[in-house]
Coordinates of C-alpha atoms in Angstrom, one line a residue:
X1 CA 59.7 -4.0 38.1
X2 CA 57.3 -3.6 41.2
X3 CA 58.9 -4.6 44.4
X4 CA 57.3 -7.8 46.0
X5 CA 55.7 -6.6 49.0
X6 CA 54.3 -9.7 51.2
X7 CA 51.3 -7.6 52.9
X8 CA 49.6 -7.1 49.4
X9 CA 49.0 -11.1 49.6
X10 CA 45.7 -12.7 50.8
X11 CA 47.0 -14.9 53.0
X12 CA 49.3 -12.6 54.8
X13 CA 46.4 -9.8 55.5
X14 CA 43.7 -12.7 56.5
X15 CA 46.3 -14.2 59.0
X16 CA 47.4 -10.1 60.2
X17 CA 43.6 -9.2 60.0
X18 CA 42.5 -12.2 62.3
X19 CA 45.8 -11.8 64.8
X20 CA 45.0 -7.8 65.6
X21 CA 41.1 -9.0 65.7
X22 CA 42.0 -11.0 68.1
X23 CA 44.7 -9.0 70.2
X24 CA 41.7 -6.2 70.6
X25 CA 38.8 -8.5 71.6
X26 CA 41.3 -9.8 74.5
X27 CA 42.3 -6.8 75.0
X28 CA 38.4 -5.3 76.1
X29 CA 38.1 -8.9 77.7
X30 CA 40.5 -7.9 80.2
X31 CA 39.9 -4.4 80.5
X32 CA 36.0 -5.6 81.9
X33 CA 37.7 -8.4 84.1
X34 CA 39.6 -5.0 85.6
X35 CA 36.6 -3.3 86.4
X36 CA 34.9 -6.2 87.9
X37 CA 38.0 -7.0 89.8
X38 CA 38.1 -3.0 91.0
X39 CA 34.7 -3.4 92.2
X40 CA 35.7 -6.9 94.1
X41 CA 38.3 -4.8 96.0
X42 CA 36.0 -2.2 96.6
X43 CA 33.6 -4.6 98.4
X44 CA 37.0 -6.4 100.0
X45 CA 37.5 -2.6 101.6
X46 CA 34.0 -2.1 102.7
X47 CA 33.9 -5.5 104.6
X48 CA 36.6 -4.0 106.2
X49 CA 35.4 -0.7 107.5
X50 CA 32.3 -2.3 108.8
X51 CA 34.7 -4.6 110.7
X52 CA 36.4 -2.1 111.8
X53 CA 33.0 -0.6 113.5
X54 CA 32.4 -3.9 115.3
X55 CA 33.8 -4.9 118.8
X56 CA 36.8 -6.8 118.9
X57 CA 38.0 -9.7 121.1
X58 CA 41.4 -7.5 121.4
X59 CA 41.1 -3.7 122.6
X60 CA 44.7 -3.0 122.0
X61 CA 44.4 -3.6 118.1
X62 CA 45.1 -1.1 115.8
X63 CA 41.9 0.4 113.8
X64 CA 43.3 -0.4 110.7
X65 CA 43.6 -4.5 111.5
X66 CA 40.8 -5.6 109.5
X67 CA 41.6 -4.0 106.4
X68 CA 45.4 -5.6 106.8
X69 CA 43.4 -9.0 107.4
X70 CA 41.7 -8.6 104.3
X71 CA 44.6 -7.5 102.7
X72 CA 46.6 -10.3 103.7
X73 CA 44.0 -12.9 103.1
X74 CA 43.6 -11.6 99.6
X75 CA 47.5 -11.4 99.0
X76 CA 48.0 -15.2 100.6
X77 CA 45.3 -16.3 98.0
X78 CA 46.6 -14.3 94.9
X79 CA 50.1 -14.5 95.6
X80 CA 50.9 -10.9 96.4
X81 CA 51.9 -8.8 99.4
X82 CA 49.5 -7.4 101.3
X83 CA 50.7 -3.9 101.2
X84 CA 50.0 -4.4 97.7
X85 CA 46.5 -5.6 97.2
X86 CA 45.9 -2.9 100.5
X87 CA 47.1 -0.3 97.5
X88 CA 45.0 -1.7 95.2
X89 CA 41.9 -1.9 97.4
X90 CA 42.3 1.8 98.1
X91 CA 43.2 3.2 94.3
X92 CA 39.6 0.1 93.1
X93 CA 37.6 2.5 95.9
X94 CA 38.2 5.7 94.4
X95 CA 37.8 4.4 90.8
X96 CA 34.4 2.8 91.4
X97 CA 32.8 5.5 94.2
X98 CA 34.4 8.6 92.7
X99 CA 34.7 8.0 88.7
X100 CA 31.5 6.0 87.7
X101 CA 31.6 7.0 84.1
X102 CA 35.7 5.8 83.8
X103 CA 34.8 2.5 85.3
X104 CA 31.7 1.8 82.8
X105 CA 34.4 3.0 79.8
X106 CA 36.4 0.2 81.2
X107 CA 34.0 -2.5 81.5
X108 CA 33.1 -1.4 77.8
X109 CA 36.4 -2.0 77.1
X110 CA 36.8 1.6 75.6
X111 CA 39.7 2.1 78.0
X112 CA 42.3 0.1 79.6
X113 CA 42.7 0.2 83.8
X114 CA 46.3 2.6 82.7
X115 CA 44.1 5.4 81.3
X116 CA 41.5 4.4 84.4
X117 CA 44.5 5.3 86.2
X118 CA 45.6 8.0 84.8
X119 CA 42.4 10.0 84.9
X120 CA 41.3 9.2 88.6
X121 CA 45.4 10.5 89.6
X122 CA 44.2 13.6 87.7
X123 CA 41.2 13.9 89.1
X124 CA 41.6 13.0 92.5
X125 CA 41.7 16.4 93.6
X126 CA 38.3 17.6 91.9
X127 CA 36.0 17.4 95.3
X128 CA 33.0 18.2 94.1
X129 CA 31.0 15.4 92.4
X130 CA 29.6 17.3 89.4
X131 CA 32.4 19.4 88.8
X132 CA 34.3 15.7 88.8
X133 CA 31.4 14.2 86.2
X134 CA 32.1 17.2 84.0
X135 CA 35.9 16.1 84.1
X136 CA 35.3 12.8 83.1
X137 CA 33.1 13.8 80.1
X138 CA 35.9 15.4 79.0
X139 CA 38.9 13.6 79.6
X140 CA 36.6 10.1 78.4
X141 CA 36.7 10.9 74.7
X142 CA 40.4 11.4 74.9
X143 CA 40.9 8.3 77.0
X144 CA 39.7 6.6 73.8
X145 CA 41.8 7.5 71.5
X146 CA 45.3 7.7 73.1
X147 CA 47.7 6.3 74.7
X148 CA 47.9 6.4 78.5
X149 CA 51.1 8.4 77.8
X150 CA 49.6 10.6 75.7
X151 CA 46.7 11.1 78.2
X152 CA 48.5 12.1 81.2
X153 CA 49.5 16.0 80.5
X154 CA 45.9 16.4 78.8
X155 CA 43.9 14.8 81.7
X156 CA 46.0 17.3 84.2
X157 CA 45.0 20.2 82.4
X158 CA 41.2 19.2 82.2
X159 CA 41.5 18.6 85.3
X160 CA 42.8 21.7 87.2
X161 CA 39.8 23.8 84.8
X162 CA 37.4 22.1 87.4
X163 CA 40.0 22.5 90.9
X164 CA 38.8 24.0 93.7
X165 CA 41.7 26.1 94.7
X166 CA 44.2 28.1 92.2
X167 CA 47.2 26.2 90.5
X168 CA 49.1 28.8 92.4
X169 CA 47.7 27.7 96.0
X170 CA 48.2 24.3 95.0
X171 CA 51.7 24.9 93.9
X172 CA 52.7 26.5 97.1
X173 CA 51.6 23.9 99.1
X174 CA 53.5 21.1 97.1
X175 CA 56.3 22.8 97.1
X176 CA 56.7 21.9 100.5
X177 CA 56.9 18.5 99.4
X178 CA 59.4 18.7 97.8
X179 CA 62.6 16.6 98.8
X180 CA 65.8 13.8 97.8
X181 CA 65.5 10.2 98.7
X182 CA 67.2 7.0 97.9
X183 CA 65.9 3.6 97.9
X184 CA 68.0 0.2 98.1
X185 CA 68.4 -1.9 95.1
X186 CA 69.6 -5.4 94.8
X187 CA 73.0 -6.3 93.0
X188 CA 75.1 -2.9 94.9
X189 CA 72.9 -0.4 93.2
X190 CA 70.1 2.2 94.6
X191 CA 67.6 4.7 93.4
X192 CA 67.9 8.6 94.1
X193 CA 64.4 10.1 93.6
X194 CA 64.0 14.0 93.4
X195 CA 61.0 16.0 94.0
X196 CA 60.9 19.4 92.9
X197 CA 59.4 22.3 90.8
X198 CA 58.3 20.4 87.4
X199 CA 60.4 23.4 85.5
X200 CA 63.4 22.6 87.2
X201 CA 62.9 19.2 87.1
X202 CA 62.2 19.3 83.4
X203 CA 65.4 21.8 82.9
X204 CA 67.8 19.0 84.8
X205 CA 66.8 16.4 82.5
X206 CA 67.3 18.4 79.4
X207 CA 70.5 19.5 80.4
X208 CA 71.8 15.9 81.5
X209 CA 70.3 14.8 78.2
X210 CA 72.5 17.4 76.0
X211 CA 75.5 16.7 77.8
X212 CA 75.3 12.6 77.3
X213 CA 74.5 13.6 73.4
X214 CA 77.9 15.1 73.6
X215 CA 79.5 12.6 75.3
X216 CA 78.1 10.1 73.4
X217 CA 79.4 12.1 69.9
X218 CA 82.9 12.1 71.5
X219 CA 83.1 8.6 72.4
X220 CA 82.1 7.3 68.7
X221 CA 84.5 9.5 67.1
X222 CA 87.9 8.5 70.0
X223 CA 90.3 10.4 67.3
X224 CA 89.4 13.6 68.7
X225 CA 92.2 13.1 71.4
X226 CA 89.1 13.0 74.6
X227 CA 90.2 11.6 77.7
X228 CA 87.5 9.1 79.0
X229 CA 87.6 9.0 82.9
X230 CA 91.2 9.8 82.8
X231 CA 91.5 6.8 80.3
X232 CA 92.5 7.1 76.2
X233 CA 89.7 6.3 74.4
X234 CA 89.1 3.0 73.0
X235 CA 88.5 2.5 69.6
X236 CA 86.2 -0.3 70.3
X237 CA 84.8 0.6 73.3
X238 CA 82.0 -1.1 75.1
X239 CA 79.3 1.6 74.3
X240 CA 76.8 3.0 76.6
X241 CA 73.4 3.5 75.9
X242 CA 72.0 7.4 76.2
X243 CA 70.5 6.0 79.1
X244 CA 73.6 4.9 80.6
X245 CA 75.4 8.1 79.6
X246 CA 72.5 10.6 81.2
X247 CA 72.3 8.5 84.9
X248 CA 76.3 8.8 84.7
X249 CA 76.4 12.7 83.7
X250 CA 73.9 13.3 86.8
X251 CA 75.8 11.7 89.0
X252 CA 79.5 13.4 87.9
X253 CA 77.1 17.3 88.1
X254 CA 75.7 16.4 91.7
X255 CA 79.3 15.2 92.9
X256 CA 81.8 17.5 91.2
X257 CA 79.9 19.6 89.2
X258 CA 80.7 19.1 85.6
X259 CA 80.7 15.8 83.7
X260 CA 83.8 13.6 83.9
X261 CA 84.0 12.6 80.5
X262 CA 84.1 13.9 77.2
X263 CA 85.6 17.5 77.1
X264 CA 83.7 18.9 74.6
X265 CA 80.7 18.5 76.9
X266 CA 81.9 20.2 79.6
X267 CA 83.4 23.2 77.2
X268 CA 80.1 23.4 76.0
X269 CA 77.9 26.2 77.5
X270 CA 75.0 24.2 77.9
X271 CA 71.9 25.3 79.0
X272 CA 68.2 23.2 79.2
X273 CA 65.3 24.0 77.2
X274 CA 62.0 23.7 77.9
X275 CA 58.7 25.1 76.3
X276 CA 56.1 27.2 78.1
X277 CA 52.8 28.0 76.9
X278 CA 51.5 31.0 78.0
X279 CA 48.4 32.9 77.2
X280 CA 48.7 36.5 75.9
X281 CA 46.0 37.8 78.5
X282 CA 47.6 36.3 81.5
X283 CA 50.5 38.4 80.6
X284 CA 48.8 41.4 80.0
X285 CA 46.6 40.7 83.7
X286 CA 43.5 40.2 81.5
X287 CA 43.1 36.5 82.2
X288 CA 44.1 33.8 84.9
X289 CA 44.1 31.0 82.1
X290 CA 47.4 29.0 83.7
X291 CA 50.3 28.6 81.3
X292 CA 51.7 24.8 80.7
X293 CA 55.0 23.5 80.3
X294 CA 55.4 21.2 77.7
X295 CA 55.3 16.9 78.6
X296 CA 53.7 18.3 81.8
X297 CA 50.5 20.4 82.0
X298 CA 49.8 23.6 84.0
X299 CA 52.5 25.4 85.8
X300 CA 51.9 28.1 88.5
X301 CA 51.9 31.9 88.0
X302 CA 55.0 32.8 89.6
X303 CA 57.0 30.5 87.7
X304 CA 55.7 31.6 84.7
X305 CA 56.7 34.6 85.1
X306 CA 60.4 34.0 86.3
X307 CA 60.6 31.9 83.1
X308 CA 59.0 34.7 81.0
X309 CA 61.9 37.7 82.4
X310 CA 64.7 35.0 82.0
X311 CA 63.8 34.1 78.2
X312 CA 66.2 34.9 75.7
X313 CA 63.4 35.2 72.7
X314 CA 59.7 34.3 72.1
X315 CA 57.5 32.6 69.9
X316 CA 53.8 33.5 68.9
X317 CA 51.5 30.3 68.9
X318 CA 48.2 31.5 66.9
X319 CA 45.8 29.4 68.0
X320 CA 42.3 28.7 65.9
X321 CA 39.6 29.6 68.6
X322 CA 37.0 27.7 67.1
X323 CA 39.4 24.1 66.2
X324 CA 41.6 24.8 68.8
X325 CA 44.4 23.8 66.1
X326 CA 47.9 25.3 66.2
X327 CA 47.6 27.9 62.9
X328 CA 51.1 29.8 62.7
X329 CA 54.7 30.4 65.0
X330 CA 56.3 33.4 63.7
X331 CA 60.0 33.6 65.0
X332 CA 63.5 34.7 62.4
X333 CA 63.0 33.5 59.0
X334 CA 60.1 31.5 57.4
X335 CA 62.3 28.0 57.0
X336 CA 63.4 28.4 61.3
X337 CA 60.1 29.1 62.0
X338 CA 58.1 26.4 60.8
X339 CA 60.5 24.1 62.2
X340 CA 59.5 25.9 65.8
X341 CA 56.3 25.8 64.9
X342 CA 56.3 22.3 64.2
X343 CA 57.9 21.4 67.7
X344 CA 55.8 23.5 69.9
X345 CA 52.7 22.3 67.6
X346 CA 53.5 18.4 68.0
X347 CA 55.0 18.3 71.2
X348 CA 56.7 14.5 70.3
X349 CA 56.6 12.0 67.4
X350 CA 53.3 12.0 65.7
X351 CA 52.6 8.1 65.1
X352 CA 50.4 7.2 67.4
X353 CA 51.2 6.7 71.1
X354 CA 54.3 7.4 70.5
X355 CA 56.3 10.3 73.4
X356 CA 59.6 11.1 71.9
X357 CA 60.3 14.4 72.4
X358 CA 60.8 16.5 68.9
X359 CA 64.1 17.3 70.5
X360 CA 64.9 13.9 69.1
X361 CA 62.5 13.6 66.3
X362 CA 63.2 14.4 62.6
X363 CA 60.8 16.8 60.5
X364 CA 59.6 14.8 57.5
X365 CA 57.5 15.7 54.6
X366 CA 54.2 13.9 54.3
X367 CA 54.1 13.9 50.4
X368 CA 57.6 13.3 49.6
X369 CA 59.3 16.5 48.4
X370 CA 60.8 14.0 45.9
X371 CA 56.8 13.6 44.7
X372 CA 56.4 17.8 44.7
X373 CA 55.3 17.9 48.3
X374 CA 55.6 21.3 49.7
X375 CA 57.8 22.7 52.4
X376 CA 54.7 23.5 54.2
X377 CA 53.5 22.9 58.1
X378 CA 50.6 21.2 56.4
X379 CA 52.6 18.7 54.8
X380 CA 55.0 18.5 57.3
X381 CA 55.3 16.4 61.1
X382 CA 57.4 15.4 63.3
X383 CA 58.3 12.0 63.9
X384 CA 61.2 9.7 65.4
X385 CA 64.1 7.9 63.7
X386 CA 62.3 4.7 64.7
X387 CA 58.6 6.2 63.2
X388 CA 60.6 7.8 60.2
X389 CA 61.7 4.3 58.8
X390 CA 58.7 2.9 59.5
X391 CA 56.9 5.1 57.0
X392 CA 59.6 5.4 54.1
X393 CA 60.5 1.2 54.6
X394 CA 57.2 -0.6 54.9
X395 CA 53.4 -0.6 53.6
X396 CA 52.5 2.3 56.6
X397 CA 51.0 5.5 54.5
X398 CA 49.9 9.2 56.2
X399 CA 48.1 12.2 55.3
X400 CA 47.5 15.4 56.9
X401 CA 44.6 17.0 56.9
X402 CA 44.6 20.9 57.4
X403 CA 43.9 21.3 60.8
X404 CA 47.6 18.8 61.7
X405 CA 45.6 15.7 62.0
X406 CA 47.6 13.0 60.6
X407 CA 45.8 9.8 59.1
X408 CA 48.1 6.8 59.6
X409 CA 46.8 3.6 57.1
X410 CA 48.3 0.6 58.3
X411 CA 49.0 -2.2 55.8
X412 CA 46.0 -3.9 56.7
X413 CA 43.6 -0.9 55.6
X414 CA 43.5 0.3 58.9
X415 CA 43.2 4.1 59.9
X416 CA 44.5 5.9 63.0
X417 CA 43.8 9.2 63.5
X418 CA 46.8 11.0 65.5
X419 CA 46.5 14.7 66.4
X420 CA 48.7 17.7 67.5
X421 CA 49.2 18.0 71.3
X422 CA 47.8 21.4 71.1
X423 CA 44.9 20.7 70.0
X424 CA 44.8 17.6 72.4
X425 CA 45.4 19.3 75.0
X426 CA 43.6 23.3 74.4
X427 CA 40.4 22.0 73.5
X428 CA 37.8 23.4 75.5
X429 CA 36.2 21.4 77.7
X430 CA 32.0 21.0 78.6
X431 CA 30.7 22.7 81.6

């Protein structure tokens, strides 16, 4: 007997149907009311530097007074503080003068102000105003069909194919930047922020990740005999949250330098992984194509090749120069390497928007093996626990065409295309 399934009914689509309908239109309705409220602040910022150009009844004032006026005026009328809407003023200026095209795409609605965002941050470096046009006809057509999340390592790569100066001048400089700071919190807590190198950076949270995995293990399984901060396990303890477990584990490495709980983690040899792109020819000197690190975008030449000497193995990524679609990784045996080639292919969990890292995703057939699927990267993706249910436990269906493209059919009829991060993020962009 057929299992009742309440999206099949009439009344349960039409109501579903006219919700998402309307979630969408409001959706583009506020996306315009963004742009017209970025040009508003624009205009707010212009009053101000002609103010600032006028005489003033008090010499000693600061140049800057009128825009913190404005600012404050604005801020007393919309409830908000004035170094805010002063932020906002600026980041509205460079949306509207600089990035024409992203601000049209938002009053269309094709975009929301968080992709706006993400591709002016991106391309705020681009100085010249074509090469900057030819960036945003790029990175637009991306912009409308992923997530802000998804967008952000793309847009940085699109971008630095139209910057000015090397990846490897620009890297020296910000590494200058880069330093440790903490910020206050309420309730006896604060913030420690960290700028550095995005490989080491990456590397540290990798690491602090597979230790709290560890930790985590030990502390649902107390029969092991672990000591837990010097206390005997409890065999109801009040559980902690990887979150929880990874701020904790960075805190006991920066004090004492190994974890504090959990002895298996700290036996452990563990050591972070990250994935690096890197282009054959840049090896070989033939090509200054930059290499990118994974969740990031492009990484500078001498850190690739201080990663490159240190690596224990290598994987091949053949790439199809006319689809731009992740074809083969060929690495120990056939089963091991598709599941490589499946990680460095997808990146993270391949429903759309979602970021998880494949680290934490499980490999799933697309036809059911139990249905004669194959155990091929064709009929195979990544996707989390979360993603995974989701497809075997409710009316969501996917396909995958041959290029990696997965077709998500939501129970309404509904289809969302979601593709690999490589070819996301390699495709070549207009000049």
């Amino acid at each position: 007997m057929k299992a009742f399934d309440e999206s099949e009914t009439p009344r349960y689509r039409e109501r579903l149907t006219t919700l998402v309908d309307g979630l969408v239109d409001r959706r583009r309705q506020i996306a315009k009311l963004q742009a017209e409220e970025a040009e508003l602040l624009r205009d707010a910022q212009r009053l101000a530097l002609e103010r600032m150009d006028e005489p003033s009844a008090f010499p000693d004032r600061p140049g800057d007074i009128p825009l913190r006026s404005i600012a404050a005026e604005i801020g007393a009328a919309t409830i908000q503080s004035d170094r805010t809407v002063q932020t906002h003023m600026s980041d509205a200026a460079i949306l509207v003068e600089r990035f024409p095209a992203t601000l049209a795409a938002l009053s269309a609605g094709r975009i929301s102000r968080a992709h706006a965002s993400v591709i002016t941050d991106a391309g705020l470096a681009i100085a010249d105003d074509d090469a900057r046009a030819a960036y945003e006809a790029a990175v637009l057509p991306l912009a409308a069909t992923e997530t802000a999340g998804r967008l952000r390592p793309a847009a940085r790569r699109l971008a630095d194919q139209f910057q000015p100066l090397s990846l490897d001048e620009r890297h020296r400089a910000a590494r200058r930047d880069r330093r440790l700071w903490t910020t206050a919190l309420d309730d006896g807590m604060a913030e420690l922020g960290l700028i550095a190198p995005a490989d080491i950076i990456h590397g540290i949270y990798d690491r602090a990740t597979q230790f709290a995995a560890s930790i985590l293990d030990a502390e649902r399984h107390p029969d092991t005999g672990d000591q837990l901060n010097g206390l005997e396990a409890d065999p109801m303890p009040d559980r902690r949250s990887l979150d929880q477990v990874r701020a904790d584990v960075a805190c006991d490495l920066l004090l004492t330098g190994q974890p504090a709980t959990a002895a298996q983690a700290s036996a452990s040899p563990v050591r972070a992984r990250i994935q690096v792109t890197i282009p054959v020819r840049f090896l070989i000197g033939e090509d200054d194509e930059p290499a990118y690190l994974a969740g990031y975008g492009p990484i500078d030449a001498a850190t690739v090749r201080w990663l490159a000497a240190d690596a224990p193995g290598w994987d091949r990524l053949f790439i199809d120069p006319d689809t731009s679609a992740l074809q083969l990784v060929d690495r120990y045996r056939p089963t091991e390497a598709q599941r490589r080639m499946l990680k460095a292919r997808d990146e993270h969990c391949r429903f759309p928007g979602c970021r998880q890292p494949t680290d934490r995703c499980d490999i799933d057939h697309t036809i059911a093996r139990a249905h004669d699927g194959p155990t091929t990267v064709c009929n195979l993706g990544c996707f989390c626990r979360r993603h995974h249910m989701l497809k075997h436990h409710s009316a969501w269906r996917v396909g995958q065409r041959p290029d990696g493209v997965l077709e998500w059919t939501s129970p309404l009829g509904r289809v969302y295309e979601d593709r690999p991060a490589r070819t996301l993020t390699f495709a070549p962009a207009p000049f």
